[in-house]
Coordinates of C-alpha atoms in Angstrom, one line a residue:
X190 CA 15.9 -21.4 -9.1
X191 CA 16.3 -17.4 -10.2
X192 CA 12.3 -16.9 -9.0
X193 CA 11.7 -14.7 -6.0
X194 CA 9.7 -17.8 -4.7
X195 CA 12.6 -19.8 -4.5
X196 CA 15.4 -17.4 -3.3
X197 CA 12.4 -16.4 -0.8
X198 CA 11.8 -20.5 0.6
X199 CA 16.0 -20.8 0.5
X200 CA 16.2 -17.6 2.9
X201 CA 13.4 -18.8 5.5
X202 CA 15.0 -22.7 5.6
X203 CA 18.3 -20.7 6.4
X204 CA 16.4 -18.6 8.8
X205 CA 14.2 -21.7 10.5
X206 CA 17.2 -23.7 10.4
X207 CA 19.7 -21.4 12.7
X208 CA 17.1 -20.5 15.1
X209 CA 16.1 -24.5 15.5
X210 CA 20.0 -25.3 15.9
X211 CA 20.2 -22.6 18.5
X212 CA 17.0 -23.9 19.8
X213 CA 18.0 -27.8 20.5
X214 CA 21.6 -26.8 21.6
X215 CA 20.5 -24.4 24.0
X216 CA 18.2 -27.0 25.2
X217 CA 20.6 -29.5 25.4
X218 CA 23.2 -27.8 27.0
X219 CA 21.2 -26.4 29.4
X220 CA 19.4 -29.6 30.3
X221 CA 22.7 -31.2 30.4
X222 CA 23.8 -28.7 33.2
X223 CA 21.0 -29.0 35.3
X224 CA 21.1 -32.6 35.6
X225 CA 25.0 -32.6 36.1
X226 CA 23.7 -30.7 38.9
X227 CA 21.1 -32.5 39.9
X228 CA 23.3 -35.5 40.2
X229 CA 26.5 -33.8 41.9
X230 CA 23.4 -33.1 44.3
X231 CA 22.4 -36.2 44.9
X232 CA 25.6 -37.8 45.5
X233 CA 26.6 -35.0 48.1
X234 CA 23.5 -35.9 49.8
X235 CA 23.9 -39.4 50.2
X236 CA 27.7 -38.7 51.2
X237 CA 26.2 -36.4 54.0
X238 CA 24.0 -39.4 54.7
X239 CA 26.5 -42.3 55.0
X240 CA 28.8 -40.2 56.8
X241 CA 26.0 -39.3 59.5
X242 CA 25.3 -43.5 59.2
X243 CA 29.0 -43.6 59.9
X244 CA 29.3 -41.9 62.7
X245 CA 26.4 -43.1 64.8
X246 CA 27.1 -46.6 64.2
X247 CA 30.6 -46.9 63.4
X248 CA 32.1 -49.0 60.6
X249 CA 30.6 -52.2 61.0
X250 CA 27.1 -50.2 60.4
X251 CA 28.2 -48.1 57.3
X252 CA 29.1 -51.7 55.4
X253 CA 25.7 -53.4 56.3
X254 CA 23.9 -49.5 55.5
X255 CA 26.1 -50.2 51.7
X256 CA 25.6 -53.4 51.3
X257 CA 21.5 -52.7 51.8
X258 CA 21.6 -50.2 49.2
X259 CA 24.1 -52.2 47.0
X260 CA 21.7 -54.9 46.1
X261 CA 19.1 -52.7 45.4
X262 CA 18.0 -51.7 41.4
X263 CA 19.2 -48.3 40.4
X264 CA 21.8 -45.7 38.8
X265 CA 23.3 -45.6 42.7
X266 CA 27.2 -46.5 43.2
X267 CA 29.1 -47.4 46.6
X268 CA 31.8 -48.2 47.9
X269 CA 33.8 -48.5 50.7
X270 CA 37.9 -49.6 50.7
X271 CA 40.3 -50.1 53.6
X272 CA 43.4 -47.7 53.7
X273 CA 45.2 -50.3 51.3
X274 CA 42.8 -49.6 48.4
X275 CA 40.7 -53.3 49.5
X276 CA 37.1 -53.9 48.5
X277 CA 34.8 -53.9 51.7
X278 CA 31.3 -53.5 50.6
X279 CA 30.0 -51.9 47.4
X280 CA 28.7 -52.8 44.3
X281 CA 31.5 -51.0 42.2
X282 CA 34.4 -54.0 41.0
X283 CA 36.9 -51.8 39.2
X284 CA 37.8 -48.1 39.3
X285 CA 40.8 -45.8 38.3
X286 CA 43.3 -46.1 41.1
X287 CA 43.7 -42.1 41.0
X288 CA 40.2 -42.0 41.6
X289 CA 40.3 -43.4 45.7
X290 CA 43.1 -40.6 46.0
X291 CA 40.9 -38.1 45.5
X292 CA 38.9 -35.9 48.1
X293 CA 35.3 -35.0 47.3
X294 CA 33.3 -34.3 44.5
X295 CA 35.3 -35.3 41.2
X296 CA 34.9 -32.9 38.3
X297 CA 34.9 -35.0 35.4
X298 CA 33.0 -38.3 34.9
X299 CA 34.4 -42.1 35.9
X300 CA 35.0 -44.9 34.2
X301 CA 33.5 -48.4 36.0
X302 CA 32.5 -52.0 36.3
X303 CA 29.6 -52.9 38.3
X304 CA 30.5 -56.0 40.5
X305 CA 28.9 -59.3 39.2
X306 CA 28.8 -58.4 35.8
X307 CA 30.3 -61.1 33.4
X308 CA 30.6 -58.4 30.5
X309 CA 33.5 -56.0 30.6
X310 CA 31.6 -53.0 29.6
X311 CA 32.3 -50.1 31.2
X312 CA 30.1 -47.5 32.3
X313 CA 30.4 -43.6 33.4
X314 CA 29.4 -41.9 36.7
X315 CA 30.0 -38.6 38.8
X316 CA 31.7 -40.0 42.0
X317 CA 32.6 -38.4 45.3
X318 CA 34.9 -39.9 47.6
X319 CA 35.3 -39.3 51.5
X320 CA 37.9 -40.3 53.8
X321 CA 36.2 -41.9 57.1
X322 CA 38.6 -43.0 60.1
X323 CA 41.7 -45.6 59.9
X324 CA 42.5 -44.3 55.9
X325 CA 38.7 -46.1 55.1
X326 CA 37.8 -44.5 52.2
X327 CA 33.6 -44.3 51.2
X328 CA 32.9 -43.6 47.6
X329 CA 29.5 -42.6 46.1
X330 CA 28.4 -41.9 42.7
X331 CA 25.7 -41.8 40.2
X332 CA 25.7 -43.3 36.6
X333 CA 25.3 -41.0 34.0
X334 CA 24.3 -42.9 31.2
X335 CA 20.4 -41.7 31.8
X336 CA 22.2 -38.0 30.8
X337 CA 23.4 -39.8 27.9
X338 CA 20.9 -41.7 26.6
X339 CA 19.2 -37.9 26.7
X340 CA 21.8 -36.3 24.8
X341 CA 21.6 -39.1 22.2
X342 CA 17.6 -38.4 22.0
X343 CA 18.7 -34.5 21.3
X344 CA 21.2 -35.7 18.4
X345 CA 18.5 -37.5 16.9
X346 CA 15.8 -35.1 17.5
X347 CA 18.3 -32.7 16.2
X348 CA 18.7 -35.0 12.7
X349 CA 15.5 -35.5 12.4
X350 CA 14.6 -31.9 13.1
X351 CA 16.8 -31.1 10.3
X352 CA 15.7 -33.5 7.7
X353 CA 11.9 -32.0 8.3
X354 CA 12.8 -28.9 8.2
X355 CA 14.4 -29.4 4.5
X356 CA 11.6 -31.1 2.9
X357 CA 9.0 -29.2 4.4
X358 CA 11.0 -26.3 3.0
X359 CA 11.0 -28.2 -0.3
X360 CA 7.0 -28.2 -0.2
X361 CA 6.8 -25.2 0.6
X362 CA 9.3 -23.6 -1.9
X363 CA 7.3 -26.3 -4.7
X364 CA 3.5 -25.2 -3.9
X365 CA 4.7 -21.3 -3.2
X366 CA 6.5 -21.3 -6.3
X367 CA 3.5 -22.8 -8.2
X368 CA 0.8 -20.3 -6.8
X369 CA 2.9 -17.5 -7.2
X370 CA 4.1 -18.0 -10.7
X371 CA 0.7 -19.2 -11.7
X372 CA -0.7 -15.8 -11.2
X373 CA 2.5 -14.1 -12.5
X374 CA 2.1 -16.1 -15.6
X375 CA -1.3 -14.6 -16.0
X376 CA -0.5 -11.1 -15.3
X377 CA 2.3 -11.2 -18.0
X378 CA -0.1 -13.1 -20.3
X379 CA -2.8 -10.5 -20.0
X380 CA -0.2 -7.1 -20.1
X381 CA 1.1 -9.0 -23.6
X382 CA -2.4 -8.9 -24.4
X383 CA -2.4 -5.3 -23.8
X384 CA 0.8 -4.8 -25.7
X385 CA -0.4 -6.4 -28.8
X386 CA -3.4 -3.9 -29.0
X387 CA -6.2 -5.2 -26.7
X388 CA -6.7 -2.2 -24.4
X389 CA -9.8 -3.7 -23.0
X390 CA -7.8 -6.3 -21.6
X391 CA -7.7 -6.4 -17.5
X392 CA -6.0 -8.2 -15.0
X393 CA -7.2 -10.8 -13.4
X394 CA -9.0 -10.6 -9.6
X395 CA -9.2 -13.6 -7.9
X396 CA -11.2 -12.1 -4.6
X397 CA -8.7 -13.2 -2.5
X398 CA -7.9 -10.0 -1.6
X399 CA -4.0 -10.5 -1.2
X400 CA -1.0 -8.4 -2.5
X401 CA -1.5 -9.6 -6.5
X402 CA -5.4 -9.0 -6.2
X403 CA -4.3 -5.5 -5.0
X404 CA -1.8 -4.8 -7.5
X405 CA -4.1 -5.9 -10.2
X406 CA -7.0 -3.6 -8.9
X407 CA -4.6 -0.5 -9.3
X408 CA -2.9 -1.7 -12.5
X409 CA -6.4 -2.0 -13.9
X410 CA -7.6 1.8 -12.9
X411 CA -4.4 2.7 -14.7
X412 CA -5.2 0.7 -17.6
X413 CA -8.7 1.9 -17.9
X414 CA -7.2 5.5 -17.4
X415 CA -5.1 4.6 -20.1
X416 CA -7.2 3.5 -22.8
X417 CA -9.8 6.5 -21.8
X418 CA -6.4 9.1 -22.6
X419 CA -5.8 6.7 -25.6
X420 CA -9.4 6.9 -27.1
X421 CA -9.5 10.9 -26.1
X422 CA -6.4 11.1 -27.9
X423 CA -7.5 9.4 -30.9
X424 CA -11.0 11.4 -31.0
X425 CA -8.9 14.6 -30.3
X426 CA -7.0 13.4 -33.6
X427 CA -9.9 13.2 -35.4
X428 CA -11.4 16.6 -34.2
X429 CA -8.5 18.7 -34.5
X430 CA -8.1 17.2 -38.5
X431 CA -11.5 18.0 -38.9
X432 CA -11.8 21.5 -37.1
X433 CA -8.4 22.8 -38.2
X434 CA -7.9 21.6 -41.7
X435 CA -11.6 23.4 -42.7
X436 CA -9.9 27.0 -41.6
X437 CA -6.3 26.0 -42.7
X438 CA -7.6 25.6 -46.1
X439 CA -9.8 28.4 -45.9
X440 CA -6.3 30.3 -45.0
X441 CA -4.4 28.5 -48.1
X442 CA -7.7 29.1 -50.7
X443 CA -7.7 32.9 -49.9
X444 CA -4.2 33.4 -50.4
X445 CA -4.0 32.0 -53.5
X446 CA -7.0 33.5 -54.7
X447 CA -5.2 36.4 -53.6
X448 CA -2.1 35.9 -55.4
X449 CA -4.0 34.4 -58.6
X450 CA -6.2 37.9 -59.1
X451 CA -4.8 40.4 -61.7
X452 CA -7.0 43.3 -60.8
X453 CA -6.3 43.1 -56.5
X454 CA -5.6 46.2 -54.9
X455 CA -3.8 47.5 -51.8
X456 CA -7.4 47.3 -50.5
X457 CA -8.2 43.1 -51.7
X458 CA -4.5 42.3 -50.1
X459 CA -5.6 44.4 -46.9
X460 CA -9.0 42.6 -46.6
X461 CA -7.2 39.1 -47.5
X462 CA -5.1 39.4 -44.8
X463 CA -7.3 41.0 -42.4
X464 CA -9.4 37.4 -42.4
X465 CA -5.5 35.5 -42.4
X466 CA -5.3 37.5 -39.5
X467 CA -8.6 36.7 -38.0
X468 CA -8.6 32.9 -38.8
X469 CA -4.8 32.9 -37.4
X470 CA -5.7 33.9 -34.4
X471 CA -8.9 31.6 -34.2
X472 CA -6.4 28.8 -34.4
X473 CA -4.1 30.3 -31.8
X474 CA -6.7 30.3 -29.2
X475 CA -7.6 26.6 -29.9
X476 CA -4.4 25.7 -29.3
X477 CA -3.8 27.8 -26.1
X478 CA -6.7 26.6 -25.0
X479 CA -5.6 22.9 -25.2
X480 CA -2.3 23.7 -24.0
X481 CA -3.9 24.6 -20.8
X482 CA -6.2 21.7 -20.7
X483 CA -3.2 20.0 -20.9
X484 CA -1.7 21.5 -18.1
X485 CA -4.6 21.7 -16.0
X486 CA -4.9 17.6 -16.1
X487 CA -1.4 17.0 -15.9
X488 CA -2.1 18.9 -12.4
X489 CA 1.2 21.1 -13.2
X490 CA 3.1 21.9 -9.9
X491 CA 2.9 25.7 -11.4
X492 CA -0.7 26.1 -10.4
X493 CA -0.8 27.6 -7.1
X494 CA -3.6 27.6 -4.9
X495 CA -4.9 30.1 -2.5
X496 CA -7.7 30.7 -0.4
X497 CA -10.3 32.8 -2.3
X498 CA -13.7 34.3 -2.3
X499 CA -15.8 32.6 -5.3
X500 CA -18.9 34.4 -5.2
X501 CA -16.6 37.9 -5.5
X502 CA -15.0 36.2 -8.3
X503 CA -18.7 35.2 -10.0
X504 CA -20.0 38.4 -9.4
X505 CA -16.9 40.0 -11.2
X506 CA -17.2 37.5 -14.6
X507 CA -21.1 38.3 -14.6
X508 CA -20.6 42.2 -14.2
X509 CA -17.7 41.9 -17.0
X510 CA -20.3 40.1 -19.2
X511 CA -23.4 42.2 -18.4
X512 CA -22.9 44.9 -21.5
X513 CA -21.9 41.7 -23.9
X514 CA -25.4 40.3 -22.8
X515 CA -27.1 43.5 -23.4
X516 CA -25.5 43.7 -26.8
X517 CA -26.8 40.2 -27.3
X518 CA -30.4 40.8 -26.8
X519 CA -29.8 38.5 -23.5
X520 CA -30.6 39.5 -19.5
X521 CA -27.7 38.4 -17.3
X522 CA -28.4 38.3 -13.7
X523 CA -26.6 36.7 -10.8
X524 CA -26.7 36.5 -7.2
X525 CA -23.1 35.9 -5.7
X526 CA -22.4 37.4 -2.3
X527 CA -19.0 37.5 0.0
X528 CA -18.4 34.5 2.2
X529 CA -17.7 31.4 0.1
X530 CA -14.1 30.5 0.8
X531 CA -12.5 28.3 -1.5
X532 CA -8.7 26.7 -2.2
X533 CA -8.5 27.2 -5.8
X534 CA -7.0 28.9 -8.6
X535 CA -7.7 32.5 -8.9
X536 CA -7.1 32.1 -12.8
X537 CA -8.5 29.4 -13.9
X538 CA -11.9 29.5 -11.3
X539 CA -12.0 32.9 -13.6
X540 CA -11.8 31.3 -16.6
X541 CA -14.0 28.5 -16.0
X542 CA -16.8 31.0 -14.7
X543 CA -16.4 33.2 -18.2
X544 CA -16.0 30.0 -20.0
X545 CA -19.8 28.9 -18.7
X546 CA -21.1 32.5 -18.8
X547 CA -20.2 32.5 -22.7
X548 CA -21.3 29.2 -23.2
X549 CA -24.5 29.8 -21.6
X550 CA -25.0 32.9 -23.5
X551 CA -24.4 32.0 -26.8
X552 CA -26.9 28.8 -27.2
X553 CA -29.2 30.9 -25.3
X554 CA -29.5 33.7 -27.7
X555 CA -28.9 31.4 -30.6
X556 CA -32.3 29.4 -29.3
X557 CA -33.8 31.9 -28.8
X558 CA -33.3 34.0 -31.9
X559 CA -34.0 30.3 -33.9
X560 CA -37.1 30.0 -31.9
X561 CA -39.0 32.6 -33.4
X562 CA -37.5 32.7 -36.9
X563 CA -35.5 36.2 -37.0
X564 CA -31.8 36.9 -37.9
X565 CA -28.8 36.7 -35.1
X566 CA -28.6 40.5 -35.2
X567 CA -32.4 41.0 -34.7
X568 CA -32.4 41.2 -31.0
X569 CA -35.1 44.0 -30.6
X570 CA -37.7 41.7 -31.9
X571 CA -37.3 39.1 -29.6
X572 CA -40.2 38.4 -28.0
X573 CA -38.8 36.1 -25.7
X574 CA -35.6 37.1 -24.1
X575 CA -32.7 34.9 -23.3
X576 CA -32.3 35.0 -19.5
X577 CA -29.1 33.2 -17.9
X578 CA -28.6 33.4 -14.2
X579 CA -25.4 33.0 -12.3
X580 CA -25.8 31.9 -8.4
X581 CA -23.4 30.9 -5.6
X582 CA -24.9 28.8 -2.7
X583 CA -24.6 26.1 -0.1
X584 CA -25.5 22.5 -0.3
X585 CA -27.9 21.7 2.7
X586 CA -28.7 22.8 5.4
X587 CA -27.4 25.0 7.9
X588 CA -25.3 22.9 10.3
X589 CA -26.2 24.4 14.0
X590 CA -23.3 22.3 15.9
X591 CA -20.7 23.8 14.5
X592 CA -19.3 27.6 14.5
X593 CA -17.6 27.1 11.2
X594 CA -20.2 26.4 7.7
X595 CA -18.2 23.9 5.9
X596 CA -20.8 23.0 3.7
X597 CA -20.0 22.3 -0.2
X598 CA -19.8 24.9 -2.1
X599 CA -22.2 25.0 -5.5
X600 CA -21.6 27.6 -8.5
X601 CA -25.0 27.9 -10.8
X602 CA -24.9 29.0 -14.3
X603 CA -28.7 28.4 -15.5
X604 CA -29.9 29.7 -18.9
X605 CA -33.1 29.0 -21.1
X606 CA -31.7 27.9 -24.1
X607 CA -32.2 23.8 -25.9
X608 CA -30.4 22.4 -23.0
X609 CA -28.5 19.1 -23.4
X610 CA -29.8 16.0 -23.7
X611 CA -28.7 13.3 -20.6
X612 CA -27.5 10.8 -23.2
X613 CA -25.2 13.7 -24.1
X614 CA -23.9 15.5 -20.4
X615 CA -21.2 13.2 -19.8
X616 CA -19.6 13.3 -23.7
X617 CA -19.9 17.1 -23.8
X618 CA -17.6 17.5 -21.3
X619 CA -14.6 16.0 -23.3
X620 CA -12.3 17.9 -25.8
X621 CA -13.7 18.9 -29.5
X622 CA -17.3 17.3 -28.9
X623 CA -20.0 20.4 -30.3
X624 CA -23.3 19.2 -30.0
X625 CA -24.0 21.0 -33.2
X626 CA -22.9 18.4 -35.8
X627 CA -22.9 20.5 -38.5
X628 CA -20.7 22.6 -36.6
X629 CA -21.7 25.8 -38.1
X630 CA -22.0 27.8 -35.1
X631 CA -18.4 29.3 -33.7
X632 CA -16.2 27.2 -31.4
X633 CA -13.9 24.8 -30.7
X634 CA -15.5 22.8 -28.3
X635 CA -12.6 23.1 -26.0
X636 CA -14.7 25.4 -23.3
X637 CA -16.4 22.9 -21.1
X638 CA -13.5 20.5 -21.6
X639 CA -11.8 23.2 -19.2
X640 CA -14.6 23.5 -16.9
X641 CA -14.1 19.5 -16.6
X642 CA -10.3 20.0 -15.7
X643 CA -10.6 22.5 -14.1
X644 CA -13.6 20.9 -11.8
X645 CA -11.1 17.9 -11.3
X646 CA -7.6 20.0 -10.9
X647 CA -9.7 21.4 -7.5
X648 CA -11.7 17.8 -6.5
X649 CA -14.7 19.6 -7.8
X650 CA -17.9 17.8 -9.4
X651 CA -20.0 18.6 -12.1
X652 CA -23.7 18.0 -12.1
X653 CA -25.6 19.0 -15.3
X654 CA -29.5 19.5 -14.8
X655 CA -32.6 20.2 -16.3
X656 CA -33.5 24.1 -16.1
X657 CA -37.0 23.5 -18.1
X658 CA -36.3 24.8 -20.7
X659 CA -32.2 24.9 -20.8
X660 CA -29.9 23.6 -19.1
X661 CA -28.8 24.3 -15.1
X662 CA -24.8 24.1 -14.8
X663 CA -23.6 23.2 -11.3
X664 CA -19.8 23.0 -10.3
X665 CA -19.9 21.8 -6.5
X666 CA -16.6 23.1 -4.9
X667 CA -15.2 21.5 -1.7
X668 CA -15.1 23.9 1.6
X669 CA -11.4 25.2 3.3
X670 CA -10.9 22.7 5.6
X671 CA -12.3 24.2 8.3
X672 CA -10.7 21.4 11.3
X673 CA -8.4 23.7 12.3
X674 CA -10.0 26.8 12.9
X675 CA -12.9 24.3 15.0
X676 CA -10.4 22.7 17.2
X677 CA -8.7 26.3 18.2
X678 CA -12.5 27.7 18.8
X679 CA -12.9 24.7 21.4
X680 CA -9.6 25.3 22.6
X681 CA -10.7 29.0 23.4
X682 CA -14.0 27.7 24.5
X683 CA -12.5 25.2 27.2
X684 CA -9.9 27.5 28.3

């Protein structure tokens, strides 16, 4: 009795209930007026009609008119009295005396006996009564006992109404209350499920496609966001104990060692902390750069957007890497002109662009320099030199129906270097995963992990290709929305 189900089934009987009373009594009042009505009509009628009777043929004519009508079947009274209060004709034997010393249409109903009844019952009728020459008096009236045998139909109807309504409400509130707490049961026995552990767990969908199925749709994206955060967390656990502890104890070793040497100068404790110094800052930027992943996919209210020019912003992060490349052995080109609007983040759409720049130009120097055998620093003997090329384009073609080009909008950093494999485009993209397992080469792993939130922080996608050899890099930006701007140009246009 505490379930919604039931508190629900008590409130609709309630509801159902009131509006059937108000129903059958508006009903029956209404029908009781109209044939109160209908008989006070008929019985002025017939008054009109004796009297006319009366007068054409006199007296003697009204009793033989009455006494015609008298004996014949029906809900019909007369009769006629002499100035004493005498039966003439008529098929009425007793009445109230106040009744004959009334004139016209009595309000309330009669009590009568029908002559030649042996029974004393009594009966009710609407009378009128009409005083005709000599103090004769002519009375007409109509039972009513058709008008209650109706109202005793509504009574029942009424009871019967009522008794229906409760156990169909009973039926209702018994099958509702089953359905509903059947799935309920489900749902809590799946999220205890999920409680004790079993992340995989998912609430049932039944395909009916009613409110629970929806709830349990949405409650399962959330629980599969969920256990995707919990497993990133748990791998982001593992990383960071694997790629801090290694400098951390690199930081604790050379102290010590430090400390521990009896011949170190001025100059060993200036080179000692020099590297503190270096490796202190190494894990400063790991965590500012997961602090701002952080923020990024929490999609902080701080981040503000405004309209932009990407391919300005590209061309800047490719000009402010052009002397690293060249000091890298490496040949940096891009082709980013004006007019590629965006809603973004002017800081982060910066940092994502360096972020792929140096990401690009690291593996591809690295590749390149392993390719043919030689030392990092030997970039004059390359033979083969890393190339990465940064682009800023449309997707499709030119739409000719419209004044405005709201096509997608596709950045392109493409390099030669290994590439990544496919198996391996969608994991690279999360926090801490290096493709190099050894990880030997420098990094945290954290800079495509900000390209991803970044990507998703603007409803950007990220499509990873094959550049034959290297890798193609393509963040596909939406448009400004452009609607706007197209309905005031065909306002202008009309006008």
């Amino acid at each position: 009795m505490r379930t919604t189900a039931f508190k629900l089934s008590a409130i609709y009987l309630i509801i159902f209930t009131i509006f059937a009373v108000f129903l059958i009594v508006y009903i029956a009042i209404n029908t009781q007026i109209l044939m109160t009505r209908q008989l006070n009509s008929a019985v002025e009628l017939e008054v009109r009609g004796l009297v006319e009777q009366y007068r054409s043929g006199g007296l003697p004519h009204l009793v033989q008119v009455i006494e015609e009508r008298s004996r014949r079947p029906g809900a019909s009274l007369y009769l006629v009295t002499d100035f004493r209060g005498h039966f003439v004709a008529g098929n009425v034997s007793t009445l109230p005396k106040w009744v004959l010393d009334e004139r016209g249409a009595i309000q309330q109903t009669v009590p009568y006996q029908r002559l030649g009844e042996t029974t004393r019952k009594e009966y009710n009728a609407v009378v009128s009564v009409y005083e005709i020459f000599g103090g004769y008096r002519l009375l007409v009236g109509r039972d009513v006992g058709e008008r209650e045998i109706f109202r005793k139909v509504v009574e029942q109807a009424f009871i019967v109404s009522a008794i229906l309504m409760i156990l169909l409400a009973l039926l209702a509130w018994i099958f509702v209350s089953r359905k509903v707490l059947k799935r309920i049961d489900v749902i809590a026995e799946a999220s205890h499920h999920i409680m004790e552990g079993q992340l995989d767990e998912r609430l049932p969908v039944t395909q009916a496609g009613d409110e629970f199925d929806r709830l349990s749709e949405s409650l399962n994206i959330m629980l599969s966001r969920i256990e995707g955060l919990m497993h990133g967390l748990k791998e982001v656990s593992d990383n960071i104990a694997h790629d801090l502890k290694t400098p951390l104890t690199r930081l604790r070793n050379r102290v010590e060692l430090t400390l521990s040497s009896d011949d170190a100068d001025s100059e060993t404790y200036r080179a000692a902390l020099e590297q503190t110094l270096e490796e202190s800052e190494s894990l400063i930027r790991t965590f500012d750069a997961l602090l701002r992943i952080a923020r990024v996919e929490a999609k902080s209210t701080q981040i503000e957007k405004v309209s932009l020019d990407i391919g300005a912003i590209a061309a800047d992060m490719a000009e402010l890497y052009e002397p690293v490349a060249e000091d890298e052995g490496a040949e940096l080109t891009w082709d980013a002109g004006p007019g590629f609007e965006i809603e973004a983040n002017r800081e982060l759409v910066s940092q994502a662009v360096a972020n792929l720049i140096d990401n690009a130009l690291k593996y591809a120097v690295r590749h390149a320099v392993e390719r043919r055998g030689l030392a990092v620093g030997d970039h004059d003997k390359l033979p083969d030199m890393a190339r990465i090329h940064v682009s800023i384009s449309r997707k499709g073609d030119i739409p000719k129906d419209r004044a405005v080009d709201n096509r997608p909008i596709l950045l392109t950093v493409a390099d030669n270097g290994p590439g990544i494999a496919k198996e391996d485009r969608v994991r690279v993209l999360q926090r801490f995963v290096r493709l190099d397992k050894s990880r030997n080469q420098p990094g945290s792993g954290l800079g495509l992990s900000l390209v991803n939130a970044v990507a998703t922080l603007h409803d950007a996608t990220i499509i990873l290709g094959d550049n034959e050899p290297g890798l193609i890099f393509t963040i596909q930006f939406p448009p400004l929305d452009t609607r706007e701007d197209d309905e005031m140009e065909q306002t202008q246009e009309s006008e």
